[in-house]
mmCIF file of C-alpha atoms in Angstrom:
data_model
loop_
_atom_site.group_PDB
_atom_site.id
_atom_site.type_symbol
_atom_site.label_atom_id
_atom_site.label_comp_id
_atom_site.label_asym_id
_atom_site.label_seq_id
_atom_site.Cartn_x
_atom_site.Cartn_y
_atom_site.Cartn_z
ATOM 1 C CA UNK A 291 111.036 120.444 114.795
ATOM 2 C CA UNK A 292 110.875 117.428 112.663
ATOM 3 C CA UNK A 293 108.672 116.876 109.845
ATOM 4 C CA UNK A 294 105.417 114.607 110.853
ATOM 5 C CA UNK A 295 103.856 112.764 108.172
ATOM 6 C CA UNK A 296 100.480 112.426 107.058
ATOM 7 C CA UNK A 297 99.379 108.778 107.224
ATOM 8 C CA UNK A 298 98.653 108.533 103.152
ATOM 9 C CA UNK A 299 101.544 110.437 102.212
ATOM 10 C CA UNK A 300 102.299 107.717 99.827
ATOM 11 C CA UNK A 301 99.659 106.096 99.008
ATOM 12 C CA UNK A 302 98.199 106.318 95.333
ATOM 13 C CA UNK A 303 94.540 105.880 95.792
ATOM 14 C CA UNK A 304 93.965 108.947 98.191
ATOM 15 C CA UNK A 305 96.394 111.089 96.067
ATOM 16 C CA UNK A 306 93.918 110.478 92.858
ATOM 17 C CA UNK A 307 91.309 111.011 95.220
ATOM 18 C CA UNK A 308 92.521 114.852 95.862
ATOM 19 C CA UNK A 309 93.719 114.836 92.408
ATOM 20 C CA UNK A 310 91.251 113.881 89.685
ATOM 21 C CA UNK A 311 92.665 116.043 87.058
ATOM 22 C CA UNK A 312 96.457 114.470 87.365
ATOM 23 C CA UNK A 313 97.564 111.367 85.200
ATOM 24 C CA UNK A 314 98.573 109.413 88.104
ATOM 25 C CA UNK A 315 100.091 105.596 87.467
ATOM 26 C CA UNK A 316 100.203 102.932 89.909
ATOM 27 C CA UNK A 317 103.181 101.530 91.681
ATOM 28 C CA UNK A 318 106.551 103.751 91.410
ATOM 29 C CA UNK A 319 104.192 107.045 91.339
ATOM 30 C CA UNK A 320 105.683 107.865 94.729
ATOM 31 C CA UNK A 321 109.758 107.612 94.756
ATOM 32 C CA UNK A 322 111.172 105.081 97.397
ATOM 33 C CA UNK A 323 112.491 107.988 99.895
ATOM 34 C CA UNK A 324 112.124 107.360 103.410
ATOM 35 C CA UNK A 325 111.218 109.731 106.050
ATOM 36 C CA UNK A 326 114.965 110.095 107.176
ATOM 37 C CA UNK A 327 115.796 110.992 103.324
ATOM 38 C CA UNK A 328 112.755 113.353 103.219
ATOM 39 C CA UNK A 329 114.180 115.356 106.902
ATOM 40 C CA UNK A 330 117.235 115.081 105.245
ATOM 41 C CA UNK A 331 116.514 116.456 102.751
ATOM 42 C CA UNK A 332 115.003 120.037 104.472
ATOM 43 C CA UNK A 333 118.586 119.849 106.944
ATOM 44 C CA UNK A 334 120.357 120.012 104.314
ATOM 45 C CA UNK A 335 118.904 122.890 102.358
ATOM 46 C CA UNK A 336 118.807 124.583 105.752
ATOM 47 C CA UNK A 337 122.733 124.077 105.922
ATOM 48 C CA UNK A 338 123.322 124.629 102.264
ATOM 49 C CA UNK A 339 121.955 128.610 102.854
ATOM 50 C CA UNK A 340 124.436 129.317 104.264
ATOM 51 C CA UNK A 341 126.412 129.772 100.372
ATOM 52 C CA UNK A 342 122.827 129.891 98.897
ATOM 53 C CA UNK A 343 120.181 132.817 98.976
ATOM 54 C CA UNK A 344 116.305 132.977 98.716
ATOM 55 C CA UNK A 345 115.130 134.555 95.990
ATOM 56 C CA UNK A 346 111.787 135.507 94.051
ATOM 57 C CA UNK A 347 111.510 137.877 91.230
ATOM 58 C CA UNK A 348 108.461 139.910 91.520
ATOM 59 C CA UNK A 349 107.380 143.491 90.606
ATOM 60 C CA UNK A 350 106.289 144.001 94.067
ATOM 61 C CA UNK A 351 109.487 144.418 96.066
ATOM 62 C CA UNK A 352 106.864 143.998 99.203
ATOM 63 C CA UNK A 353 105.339 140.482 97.902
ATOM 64 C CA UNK A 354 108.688 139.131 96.955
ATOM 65 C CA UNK A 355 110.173 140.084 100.389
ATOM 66 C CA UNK A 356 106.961 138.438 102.387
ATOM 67 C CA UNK A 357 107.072 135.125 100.512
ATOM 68 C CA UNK A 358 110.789 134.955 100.994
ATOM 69 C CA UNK A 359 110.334 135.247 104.845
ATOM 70 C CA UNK A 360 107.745 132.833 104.648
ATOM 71 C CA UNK A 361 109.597 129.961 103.117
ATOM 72 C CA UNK A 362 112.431 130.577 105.232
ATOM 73 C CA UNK A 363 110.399 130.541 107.804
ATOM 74 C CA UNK A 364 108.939 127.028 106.538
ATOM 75 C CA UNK A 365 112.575 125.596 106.408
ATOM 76 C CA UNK A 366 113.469 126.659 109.760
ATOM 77 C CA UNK A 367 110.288 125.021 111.338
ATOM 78 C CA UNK A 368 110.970 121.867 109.769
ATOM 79 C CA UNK A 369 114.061 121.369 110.398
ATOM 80 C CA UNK A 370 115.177 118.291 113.099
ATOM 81 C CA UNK A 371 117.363 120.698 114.716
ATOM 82 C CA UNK A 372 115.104 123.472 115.034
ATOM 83 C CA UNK A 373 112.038 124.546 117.191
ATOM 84 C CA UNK A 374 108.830 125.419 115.848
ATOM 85 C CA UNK A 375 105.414 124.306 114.786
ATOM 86 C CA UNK A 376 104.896 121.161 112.954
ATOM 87 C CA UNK A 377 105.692 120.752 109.182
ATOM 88 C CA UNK A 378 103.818 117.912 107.863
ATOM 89 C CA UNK A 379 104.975 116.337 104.844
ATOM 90 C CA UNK A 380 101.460 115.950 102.818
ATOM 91 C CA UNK A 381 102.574 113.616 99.527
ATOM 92 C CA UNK A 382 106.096 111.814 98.821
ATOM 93 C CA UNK A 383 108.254 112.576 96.293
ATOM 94 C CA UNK A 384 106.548 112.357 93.243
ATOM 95 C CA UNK A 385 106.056 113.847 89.571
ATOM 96 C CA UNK A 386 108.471 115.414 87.224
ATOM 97 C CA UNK A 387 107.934 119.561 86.439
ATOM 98 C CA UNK A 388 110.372 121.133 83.848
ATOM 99 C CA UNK A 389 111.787 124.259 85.614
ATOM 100 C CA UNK A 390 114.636 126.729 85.659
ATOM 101 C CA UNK A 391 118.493 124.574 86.888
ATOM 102 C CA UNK A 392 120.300 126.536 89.402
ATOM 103 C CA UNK A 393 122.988 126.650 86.937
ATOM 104 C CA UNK A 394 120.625 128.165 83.939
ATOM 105 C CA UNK A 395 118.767 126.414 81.455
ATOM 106 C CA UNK A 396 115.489 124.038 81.995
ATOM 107 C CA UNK A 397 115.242 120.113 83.407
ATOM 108 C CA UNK A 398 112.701 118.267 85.203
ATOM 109 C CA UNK A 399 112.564 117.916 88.963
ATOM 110 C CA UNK A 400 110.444 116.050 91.161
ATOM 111 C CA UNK A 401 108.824 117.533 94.396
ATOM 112 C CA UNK A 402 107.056 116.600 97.928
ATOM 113 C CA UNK A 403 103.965 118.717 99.523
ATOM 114 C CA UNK A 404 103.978 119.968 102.774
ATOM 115 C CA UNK A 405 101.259 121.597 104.987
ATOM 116 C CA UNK A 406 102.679 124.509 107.392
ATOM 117 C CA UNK A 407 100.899 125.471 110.637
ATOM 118 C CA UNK A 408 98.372 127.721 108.451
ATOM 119 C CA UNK A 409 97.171 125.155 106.699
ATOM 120 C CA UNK A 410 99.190 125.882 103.324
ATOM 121 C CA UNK A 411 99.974 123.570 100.878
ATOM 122 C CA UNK A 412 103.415 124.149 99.428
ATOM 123 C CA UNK A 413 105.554 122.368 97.095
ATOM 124 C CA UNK A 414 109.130 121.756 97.856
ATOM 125 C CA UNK A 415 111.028 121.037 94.253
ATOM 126 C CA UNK A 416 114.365 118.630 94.899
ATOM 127 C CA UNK A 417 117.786 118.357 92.468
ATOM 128 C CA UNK A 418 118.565 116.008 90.753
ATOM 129 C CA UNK A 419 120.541 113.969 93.292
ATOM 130 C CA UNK A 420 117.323 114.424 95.963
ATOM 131 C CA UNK A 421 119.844 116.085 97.974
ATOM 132 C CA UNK A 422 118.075 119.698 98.586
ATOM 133 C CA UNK A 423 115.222 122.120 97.222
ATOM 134 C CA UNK A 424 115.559 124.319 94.633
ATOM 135 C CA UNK A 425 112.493 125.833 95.041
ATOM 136 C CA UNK A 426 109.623 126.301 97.139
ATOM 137 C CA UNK A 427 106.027 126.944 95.865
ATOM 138 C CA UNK A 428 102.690 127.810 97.718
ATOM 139 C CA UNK A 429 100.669 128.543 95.167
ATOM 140 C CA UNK A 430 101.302 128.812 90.738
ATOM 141 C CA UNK A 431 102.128 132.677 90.822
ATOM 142 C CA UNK A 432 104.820 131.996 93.619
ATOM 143 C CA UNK A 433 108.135 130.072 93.099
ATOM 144 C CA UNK A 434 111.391 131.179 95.471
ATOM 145 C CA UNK A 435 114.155 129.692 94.076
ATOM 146 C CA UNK A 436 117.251 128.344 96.289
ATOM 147 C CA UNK A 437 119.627 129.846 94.520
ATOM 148 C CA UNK A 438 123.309 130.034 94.229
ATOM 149 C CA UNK A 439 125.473 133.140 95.451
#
């Protein structure tokens, strides 16, 4: 199912609102990516798993496996070509976080926030070229990485 979108999604003044403790500026905060860009932005990560896996390291074999399913499970439902329950897309693209490259060593990627049917919150990291996700994140502890095969 398509992504919906949350009527402030980019709007600065409700993001500092749910924010207080983030440095936020004022125009440019949110990058100029339109809805299309953002859905095509989940189709494309959906397509690109096909040479790509899922993956997060954990000590719990258990854990890892569960949040694996459940961001696969998040890409699935919001993809346009898919059925599902409703992904909405929360905040725009927006703020730089220095993470692990798909090809090793560390850069800064921006993300979005989405809400899935639950009602959780999860981060969606996109490369450099705002092309796909490299990693998905519902909470600090948690990061599954799109990675390469």
């Amino acid at each position: 199912m398509p992504l919906v979108f949350h009527k402030n999604y980019r709007k600065v003044g409700p993001f500092r609102q749910a924010h207080p403790g983030v440095e936020v500026q004022g125009d440019g905060f949110f990058d100029d990516v339109s809805k299309e860009q953002l859905q095509g932005i989940i189709d494309q990560t959906n397509n690109s798993l096909k040479r790509r896996v899922l993956e997060f390291d954990d000590p719990d074999p258990a854990r890892a496996d569960r949040y694996k399913a459940m961001a696969a499970a998040l890409l699935k439902a919001a993809d346009s070509r898919g059925e599902g329950p409703a992904i909405e897309v929360v905040w725009g693209i927006h703020q730089e976080v220095t993470a692990e490259a798909r090809g090793g060593g560390r850069k800064a990627f921006k993300h979005f926030t989405v809400r899935d049917p639950s009602g959780r919150q999860w981060h969606l990291y996109v490369d450099d070229r705002v092309r796909t996700i490299t990693y998905l994140t519902p909470k600090r502890s948690v990061a599954v990485k799109v990675a390469n095969v």
